[in-house]
Short mmCIF file of C-alpha atoms in Angstrom, two decimals:
data_model
loop_
_atom_site.label_atom_id
_atom_site.label_comp_id
_atom_site.label_asym_id
_atom_site.label_seq_id
_atom_site.Cartn_x
_atom_site.Cartn_y
_atom_site.Cartn_z
CA UNK A 701 -26.67 62.43 12.74
CA UNK A 702 -27.60 64.47 15.79
CA UNK A 703 -27.25 68.21 16.36
CA UNK A 704 -26.11 70.87 13.95
CA UNK A 705 -23.54 70.00 11.28
CA UNK A 706 -21.33 72.70 9.81
CA UNK A 707 -19.66 72.00 6.46
CA UNK A 708 -16.70 74.29 5.78
CA UNK A 709 -14.95 74.82 2.46
CA UNK A 710 -11.51 76.02 3.59
CA UNK A 711 -9.36 78.52 1.71
CA UNK A 712 -6.61 81.05 2.37
CA UNK A 713 -8.85 84.05 3.01
CA UNK A 714 -12.49 83.13 2.18
CA UNK A 715 -14.38 80.39 4.03
CA UNK A 716 -17.72 79.11 2.74
CA UNK A 717 -19.95 77.67 5.48
CA UNK A 718 -23.13 75.63 5.24
CA UNK A 719 -25.05 74.98 8.46
CA UNK A 720 -27.10 71.81 8.18
CA UNK A 721 -29.73 70.18 10.35
CA UNK A 722 -29.65 66.53 11.43
CA UNK A 723 -32.14 65.72 8.67
CA UNK A 724 -29.77 67.07 6.02
CA UNK A 725 -31.49 70.37 5.29
CA UNK A 726 -29.34 73.48 4.74
CA UNK A 727 -30.30 75.97 7.45
CA UNK A 728 -28.05 78.87 6.51
CA UNK A 729 -24.95 79.79 4.53
CA UNK A 730 -22.13 82.15 5.42
CA UNK A 731 -19.07 83.51 3.63
CA UNK A 732 -16.42 84.66 6.12
CA UNK A 733 -12.87 85.97 6.06
CA UNK A 734 -10.12 84.46 8.20
CA UNK A 735 -10.74 86.58 11.32
CA UNK A 736 -14.51 86.15 11.12
CA UNK A 737 -14.13 82.39 10.69
CA UNK A 738 -11.92 82.15 13.78
CA UNK A 739 -14.51 84.06 15.84
CA UNK A 740 -17.26 81.89 14.37
CA UNK A 741 -15.52 78.69 15.58
CA UNK A 742 -14.83 79.88 19.13
CA UNK A 743 -18.10 81.69 19.82
CA UNK A 744 -20.27 80.02 22.51
CA UNK A 745 -22.83 77.58 21.10
CA UNK A 746 -24.00 74.02 21.62
CA UNK A 747 -21.60 71.33 20.47
CA UNK A 748 -21.58 71.05 16.69
CA UNK A 749 -19.94 68.73 14.18
CA UNK A 750 -17.45 70.66 12.03
CA UNK A 751 -16.85 68.91 8.69
CA UNK A 752 -13.91 69.89 6.48
CA UNK A 753 -11.69 68.51 3.76
CA UNK A 754 -8.30 67.26 5.00
CA UNK A 755 -6.30 69.96 3.23
CA UNK A 756 -3.27 72.04 4.25
CA UNK A 757 -4.88 74.13 7.01
CA UNK A 758 -7.56 71.65 8.10
CA UNK A 759 -5.60 70.28 11.08
CA UNK A 760 -5.00 73.78 12.47
CA UNK A 761 -8.69 74.74 12.22
CA UNK A 762 -9.61 71.30 13.53
CA UNK A 763 -7.58 71.91 16.68
CA UNK A 764 -9.21 75.35 17.10
CA UNK A 765 -12.68 73.78 16.79
CA UNK A 766 -11.83 70.95 19.20
CA UNK A 767 -10.56 73.45 21.76
CA UNK A 768 -13.96 75.18 21.53
CA UNK A 769 -15.69 71.87 22.36
CA UNK A 770 -16.81 70.83 18.88
CA UNK A 771 -16.51 67.45 17.16
CA UNK A 772 -14.32 67.61 14.05
CA UNK A 773 -14.61 65.37 10.99
CA UNK A 774 -11.94 65.61 8.28
CA UNK A 775 -12.67 63.92 4.95
CA UNK A 776 -10.20 62.97 2.24
CA UNK A 777 -10.60 65.34 -0.76
CA UNK A 778 -10.78 62.39 -3.16
CA UNK A 779 -14.07 61.24 -1.64
CA UNK A 780 -15.51 64.74 -1.39
CA UNK A 781 -14.91 65.34 -5.09
CA UNK A 782 -17.26 62.47 -5.98
CA UNK A 783 -20.16 64.29 -4.31
CA UNK A 784 -19.71 67.69 -5.98
CA UNK A 785 -22.46 68.50 -8.48
CA UNK A 786 -21.91 70.43 -11.68
CA UNK A 787 -19.52 73.40 -11.48
CA UNK A 788 -16.77 73.81 -8.90
CA UNK A 789 -17.75 76.68 -6.64
CA UNK A 790 -17.25 77.30 -2.93
CA UNK A 791 -20.98 76.80 -2.39
CA UNK A 792 -21.05 73.47 -4.24
CA UNK A 793 -17.87 72.37 -2.43
CA UNK A 794 -19.44 72.97 0.99
CA UNK A 795 -22.52 70.98 -0.08
CA UNK A 796 -20.31 68.15 -1.32
CA UNK A 797 -18.43 68.06 1.99
CA UNK A 798 -21.68 67.67 3.91
CA UNK A 799 -23.09 65.02 1.54
CA UNK A 800 -19.84 63.01 1.71
CA UNK A 801 -19.96 63.06 5.52
CA UNK A 802 -23.36 61.30 5.39
CA UNK A 803 -22.07 58.44 3.24
CA UNK A 804 -21.56 55.07 4.91
CA UNK A 805 -18.06 53.62 4.80
CA UNK A 806 -16.00 56.81 4.34
CA UNK A 807 -13.50 56.90 7.18
CA UNK A 808 -12.55 60.36 8.51
CA UNK A 809 -8.94 61.54 8.82
CA UNK A 810 -7.83 62.10 12.46
CA UNK A 811 -6.86 65.63 13.46
CA UNK A 812 -3.09 65.77 13.94
CA UNK A 813 -1.46 67.44 16.92
CA UNK A 814 0.98 70.28 16.41
CA UNK A 815 3.90 67.95 17.24
CA UNK A 816 2.78 65.33 14.71
CA UNK A 817 2.59 68.01 12.01
CA UNK A 818 6.06 69.30 12.91
CA UNK A 819 7.50 65.79 12.66
CA UNK A 820 5.96 65.38 9.19
CA UNK A 821 7.26 68.79 8.12
CA UNK A 822 10.78 67.96 9.30
CA UNK A 823 10.60 64.83 7.14
CA UNK A 824 9.41 66.96 4.19
CA UNK A 825 12.30 69.43 4.58
CA UNK A 826 14.85 66.62 4.87
CA UNK A 827 13.42 64.97 1.75
CA UNK A 828 13.57 68.29 -0.13
CA UNK A 829 17.22 68.80 0.80
CA UNK A 830 18.02 65.19 -0.15
CA UNK A 831 16.41 65.69 -3.56
CA UNK A 832 18.37 68.93 -4.13
CA UNK A 833 21.58 67.19 -3.06
CA UNK A 834 21.00 64.31 -5.48
CA UNK A 835 20.33 66.77 -8.32
CA UNK A 836 23.68 68.46 -7.77
CA UNK A 837 25.57 65.18 -7.46
CA UNK A 838 24.04 63.93 -10.72
CA UNK A 839 24.97 67.23 -12.38
CA UNK A 840 28.62 66.76 -11.41
CA UNK A 841 28.56 63.13 -12.50
CA UNK A 842 27.28 64.18 -15.92
CA UNK A 843 29.93 66.90 -16.31
CA UNK A 844 32.81 64.57 -15.39
CA UNK A 845 31.48 61.78 -17.59
CA UNK A 846 31.26 64.07 -20.61
CA UNK A 847 34.89 65.06 -20.12
CA UNK A 848 36.12 61.48 -20.02
CA UNK A 849 36.34 60.90 -16.27
CA UNK A 850 35.28 57.57 -14.78
CA UNK A 851 32.88 58.14 -11.89
CA UNK A 852 33.12 56.21 -8.64
CA UNK A 853 29.93 54.36 -7.71
CA UNK A 854 29.81 55.39 -4.04
CA UNK A 855 28.75 58.98 -3.40
CA UNK A 856 31.49 59.78 -0.86
CA UNK A 857 34.18 58.36 -3.16
CA UNK A 858 32.78 60.32 -6.09
CA UNK A 859 32.75 63.62 -4.18
CA UNK A 860 36.40 63.11 -3.23
CA UNK A 861 37.20 62.27 -6.84
CA UNK A 862 35.31 65.36 -8.01
CA UNK A 863 37.23 67.64 -5.63
CA UNK A 864 40.49 66.40 -7.12
CA UNK A 865 39.30 66.55 -10.75
CA UNK A 866 37.90 70.09 -10.63
CA UNK A 867 41.31 71.74 -10.91
CA UNK A 868 42.36 69.65 -13.92
CA UNK A 869 43.10 71.29 -17.26
CA UNK A 870 39.99 69.80 -18.89
CA UNK A 871 37.67 71.53 -16.40
CA UNK A 872 39.51 74.83 -16.02
CA UNK A 873 36.61 76.97 -17.32
CA UNK A 874 34.03 75.18 -15.11
CA UNK A 875 36.11 75.03 -11.93
CA UNK A 876 34.65 78.13 -10.17
CA UNK A 877 31.05 77.01 -10.68
CA UNK A 878 31.79 73.39 -9.75
CA UNK A 879 33.32 74.57 -6.47
CA UNK A 880 30.02 76.35 -5.76
CA UNK A 881 28.06 73.17 -6.47
CA UNK A 882 30.33 71.16 -4.16
CA UNK A 883 29.79 73.74 -1.41
CA UNK A 884 26.02 73.47 -1.91
CA UNK A 885 26.24 69.68 -1.58
CA UNK A 886 28.15 70.09 1.69
CA UNK A 887 25.57 72.55 3.07
CA UNK A 888 22.65 70.32 2.05
CA UNK A 889 24.28 67.32 3.75
CA UNK A 890 24.70 69.36 6.93
CA UNK A 891 21.07 70.49 6.85
CA UNK A 892 19.91 66.89 6.39
CA UNK A 893 21.98 65.83 9.40
CA UNK A 894 20.55 68.71 11.45
CA UNK A 895 16.97 67.72 10.61
CA UNK A 896 17.73 64.12 11.64
CA UNK A 897 19.10 65.36 14.98
CA UNK A 898 15.96 67.45 15.53
CA UNK A 899 13.78 64.42 14.77
CA UNK A 900 15.74 62.34 17.27
CA UNK A 901 15.23 65.02 19.91
CA UNK A 902 11.49 65.34 19.22
CA UNK A 903 10.80 61.61 19.44
CA UNK A 904 13.32 60.76 22.17
CA UNK A 905 10.62 60.43 24.84
CA UNK A 906 8.00 58.78 22.60
CA UNK A 907 7.49 55.21 23.82
CA UNK A 908 5.52 54.15 20.73
CA UNK A 909 8.25 55.26 18.31
CA UNK A 910 10.88 53.54 20.46
CA UNK A 911 8.96 50.26 20.26
CA UNK A 912 8.42 50.47 16.50
CA UNK A 913 12.09 51.42 16.08
CA UNK A 914 12.99 47.94 17.37
CA UNK A 915 11.33 46.20 14.39
CA UNK A 916 13.87 44.76 11.94
CA UNK A 917 14.47 47.21 9.08
CA UNK A 918 12.84 50.17 10.84
CA UNK A 919 14.78 53.10 12.29
CA UNK A 920 13.83 56.38 13.91
CA UNK A 921 13.11 58.03 10.55
CA UNK A 922 10.69 55.32 9.43
CA UNK A 923 9.09 54.89 12.86
CA UNK A 924 8.47 58.62 13.35
CA UNK A 925 7.10 59.04 9.81
CA UNK A 926 4.79 56.04 10.29
CA UNK A 927 3.39 57.27 13.62
CA UNK A 928 2.93 60.84 12.36
CA UNK A 929 1.07 59.59 9.25
CA UNK A 930 -1.18 57.05 10.99
CA UNK A 931 -1.86 59.36 14.01
CA UNK A 932 -3.78 56.71 15.97
CA UNK A 933 -3.98 52.91 15.54
CA UNK A 934 -7.70 52.89 16.34
CA UNK A 935 -8.52 54.39 12.94
CA UNK A 936 -7.76 50.96 11.40
CA UNK A 937 -9.41 47.67 12.33
CA UNK A 938 -6.35 45.60 11.48
CA UNK A 939 -2.79 45.75 10.24
CA UNK A 940 -4.01 44.60 6.83
CA UNK A 941 -6.01 47.80 6.52
CA UNK A 942 -2.90 49.88 7.26
CA UNK A 943 -1.02 48.04 4.52
CA UNK A 944 -3.86 48.66 2.08
CA UNK A 945 -3.94 52.34 3.12
CA UNK A 946 -0.21 52.61 2.34
CA UNK A 947 -0.67 50.97 -1.08
CA UNK A 948 1.16 47.72 -0.28
CA UNK A 949 -1.68 45.38 -1.21
CA UNK A 950 -2.48 44.18 -4.75
CA UNK A 951 -4.87 45.94 -7.08
CA UNK A 952 -7.91 43.81 -7.71
CA UNK A 953 -9.63 43.33 -11.06
CA UNK A 954 -12.53 41.02 -10.29
CA UNK A 955 -15.92 40.32 -11.77
CA UNK A 956 -18.33 37.51 -10.99
CA UNK A 957 -16.41 34.34 -10.23
CA UNK A 958 -13.25 35.63 -11.89
CA UNK A 959 -10.73 37.18 -9.51
CA UNK A 960 -7.46 38.76 -10.61
CA UNK A 961 -4.85 40.37 -8.36
CA UNK A 962 -2.27 42.66 -9.93
CA UNK A 963 0.68 44.69 -8.71
CA UNK A 964 0.51 46.66 -5.45
CA UNK A 965 -1.88 49.61 -5.64
CA UNK A 966 0.71 52.34 -4.80
CA UNK A 967 -2.09 54.30 -3.12
CA UNK A 968 -1.70 56.32 0.06
CA UNK A 969 1.41 57.85 1.64
CA UNK A 970 4.26 57.47 -0.88
CA UNK A 971 6.96 58.61 1.56
CA UNK A 972 6.14 56.13 4.35
CA UNK A 973 5.73 53.30 1.83
CA UNK A 974 9.14 54.12 0.33
CA UNK A 975 10.82 54.13 3.75
CA UNK A 976 9.23 50.80 4.64
CA UNK A 977 10.35 49.15 1.40
CA UNK A 978 13.91 50.48 1.74
CA UNK A 979 13.97 49.20 5.32
CA UNK A 980 12.63 45.81 4.25
CA UNK A 981 15.37 45.54 1.63
CA UNK A 982 18.00 46.17 4.31
CA UNK A 983 16.34 43.68 6.69
CA UNK A 984 16.22 40.99 3.99
CA UNK A 985 19.91 41.45 3.18
CA UNK A 986 20.72 41.23 6.90
CA UNK A 987 18.69 38.02 7.17
CA UNK A 988 20.60 36.47 4.25
CA UNK A 989 23.93 37.42 5.86
CA UNK A 990 22.78 35.86 9.13
CA UNK A 991 21.71 32.70 7.28
CA UNK A 992 25.17 32.31 5.74
CA UNK A 993 27.14 33.02 8.92
CA UNK A 994 25.03 32.06 11.95
CA UNK A 995 21.87 30.28 10.74
CA UNK A 996 21.03 29.14 14.26
CA UNK A 997 20.34 32.78 15.22
CA UNK A 998 17.68 33.33 12.54
CA UNK A 999 14.31 34.47 13.88
CA UNK A 1000 10.98 33.18 12.55
CA UNK A 1001 10.50 36.47 10.71
CA UNK A 1002 13.91 36.20 9.04
CA UNK A 1003 13.29 32.59 8.08
CA UNK A 1004 9.98 33.58 6.50
CA UNK A 1005 11.65 36.41 4.56
CA UNK A 1006 14.39 34.13 3.21
CA UNK A 1007 11.87 31.47 2.17
CA UNK A 1008 9.79 34.15 0.43
CA UNK A 1009 12.90 35.38 -1.39
CA UNK A 1010 13.66 31.87 -2.66
CA UNK A 1011 10.07 31.39 -3.77
CA UNK A 1012 9.19 34.72 -5.44
CA UNK A 1013 12.48 36.57 -5.90
CA UNK A 1014 14.25 39.35 -4.04
CA UNK A 1015 12.17 42.37 -5.08
CA UNK A 1016 8.78 40.79 -4.47
CA UNK A 1017 10.01 39.37 -1.18
CA UNK A 1018 11.16 42.88 -0.18
CA UNK A 1019 7.67 44.30 -0.70
CA UNK A 1020 6.09 41.31 1.07
CA UNK A 1021 8.41 41.85 4.04
CA UNK A 1022 7.58 45.59 4.04
CA UNK A 1023 3.89 44.64 4.14
CA UNK A 1024 4.55 42.42 7.14
CA UNK A 1025 6.62 45.16 8.84
CA UNK A 1026 3.70 47.59 8.57
CA UNK A 1027 1.33 45.05 10.12
CA UNK A 1028 3.82 44.27 12.91
CA UNK A 1029 4.27 47.99 13.63
CA UNK A 1030 0.52 48.49 13.87
CA UNK A 1031 0.14 45.47 16.20
CA UNK A 1032 2.96 46.70 18.46
CA UNK A 1033 1.29 50.10 18.65
CA UNK A 1034 -2.26 48.83 19.07
CA UNK A 1035 -1.55 46.08 21.62
CA UNK A 1036 1.32 47.87 23.45
CA UNK A 1037 3.89 45.09 23.22
CA UNK A 1038 7.56 44.79 22.34
CA UNK A 1039 8.86 43.52 19.02
CA UNK A 1040 9.80 39.85 18.97
CA UNK A 1041 11.07 38.27 15.75
CA UNK A 1042 9.96 34.87 17.06
CA UNK A 1043 6.46 35.99 18.02
CA UNK A 1044 3.70 33.53 17.15
CA UNK A 1045 0.40 35.39 16.59
CA UNK A 1046 -2.94 34.09 17.75
CA UNK A 1047 -4.57 32.72 14.60
CA UNK A 1048 -7.96 33.85 15.90
CA UNK A 1049 -6.83 37.46 16.12
CA UNK A 1050 -6.77 39.56 12.94
CA UNK A 1051 -3.56 41.58 12.64
#
């Protein structure tokens, strides 16, 4: 560790700073407000290493520090917490951030660009509107079911059925409020479509997202969410590490010579993992349709997926295919090549 290291405990209005020497000794401490902290970052000084937790505002302050010529290290809060001693105070938090940065094996989080953050936030807003829409649809399903109506399975069919049933005698007292709920569902659907259009516009010129979009089971939504979450492929040594980071690898319970692998860990980015698994399910169904209609057109990847389905069942094969899709996406990004379902990897290369 060379040069001065500055550990920062971020907050909304109060920022606790610990300036540390290369040997690990605390040189000085500061407690600044937002304006003072901004001036502190941009004031002329020799290049320093700014260390922060990867929290809500960390990427913004990281970009400010990088623009001033400093090196920025963002650490996952889970690892920082392990180094905090005794009570939780801003002072102890800043010390824990510095001590965690000195540990071997803790990988920093890359600083996201403004565009990458906006892509993630568009995904968050779309997911929020989708959740609100599902809540209202389930509310209407429950109301109709309790009044003896049989609900259609498909959402579009159910909404048409609901529009016709609202004005029935059984629902006369609820009709005004149910019309409001139907209008909310319509507005939420429109907002979801608008956010998807904005995502398409933002990533239209992104060559990496276009390449990952070509992978079976991956669309623009999944590709853009994956790229925005990973930030850069160089942060991982292999595609296996990306899968482990997304929680798609088994939990391990091992001791001595006894090794036990359990279910997938479910660690990491829940949203990207969910999109990958949904996409894998669609890709596996498409492979099975292709096998029944035109088996001669099956790719090596599709053949592998179908064989896995026969061996371990549909759900496990879906997760296994999602795992492989993540690794393929990382390899396409890292090695700048196009997706090929018949690609034969070099067995000496770790992907």
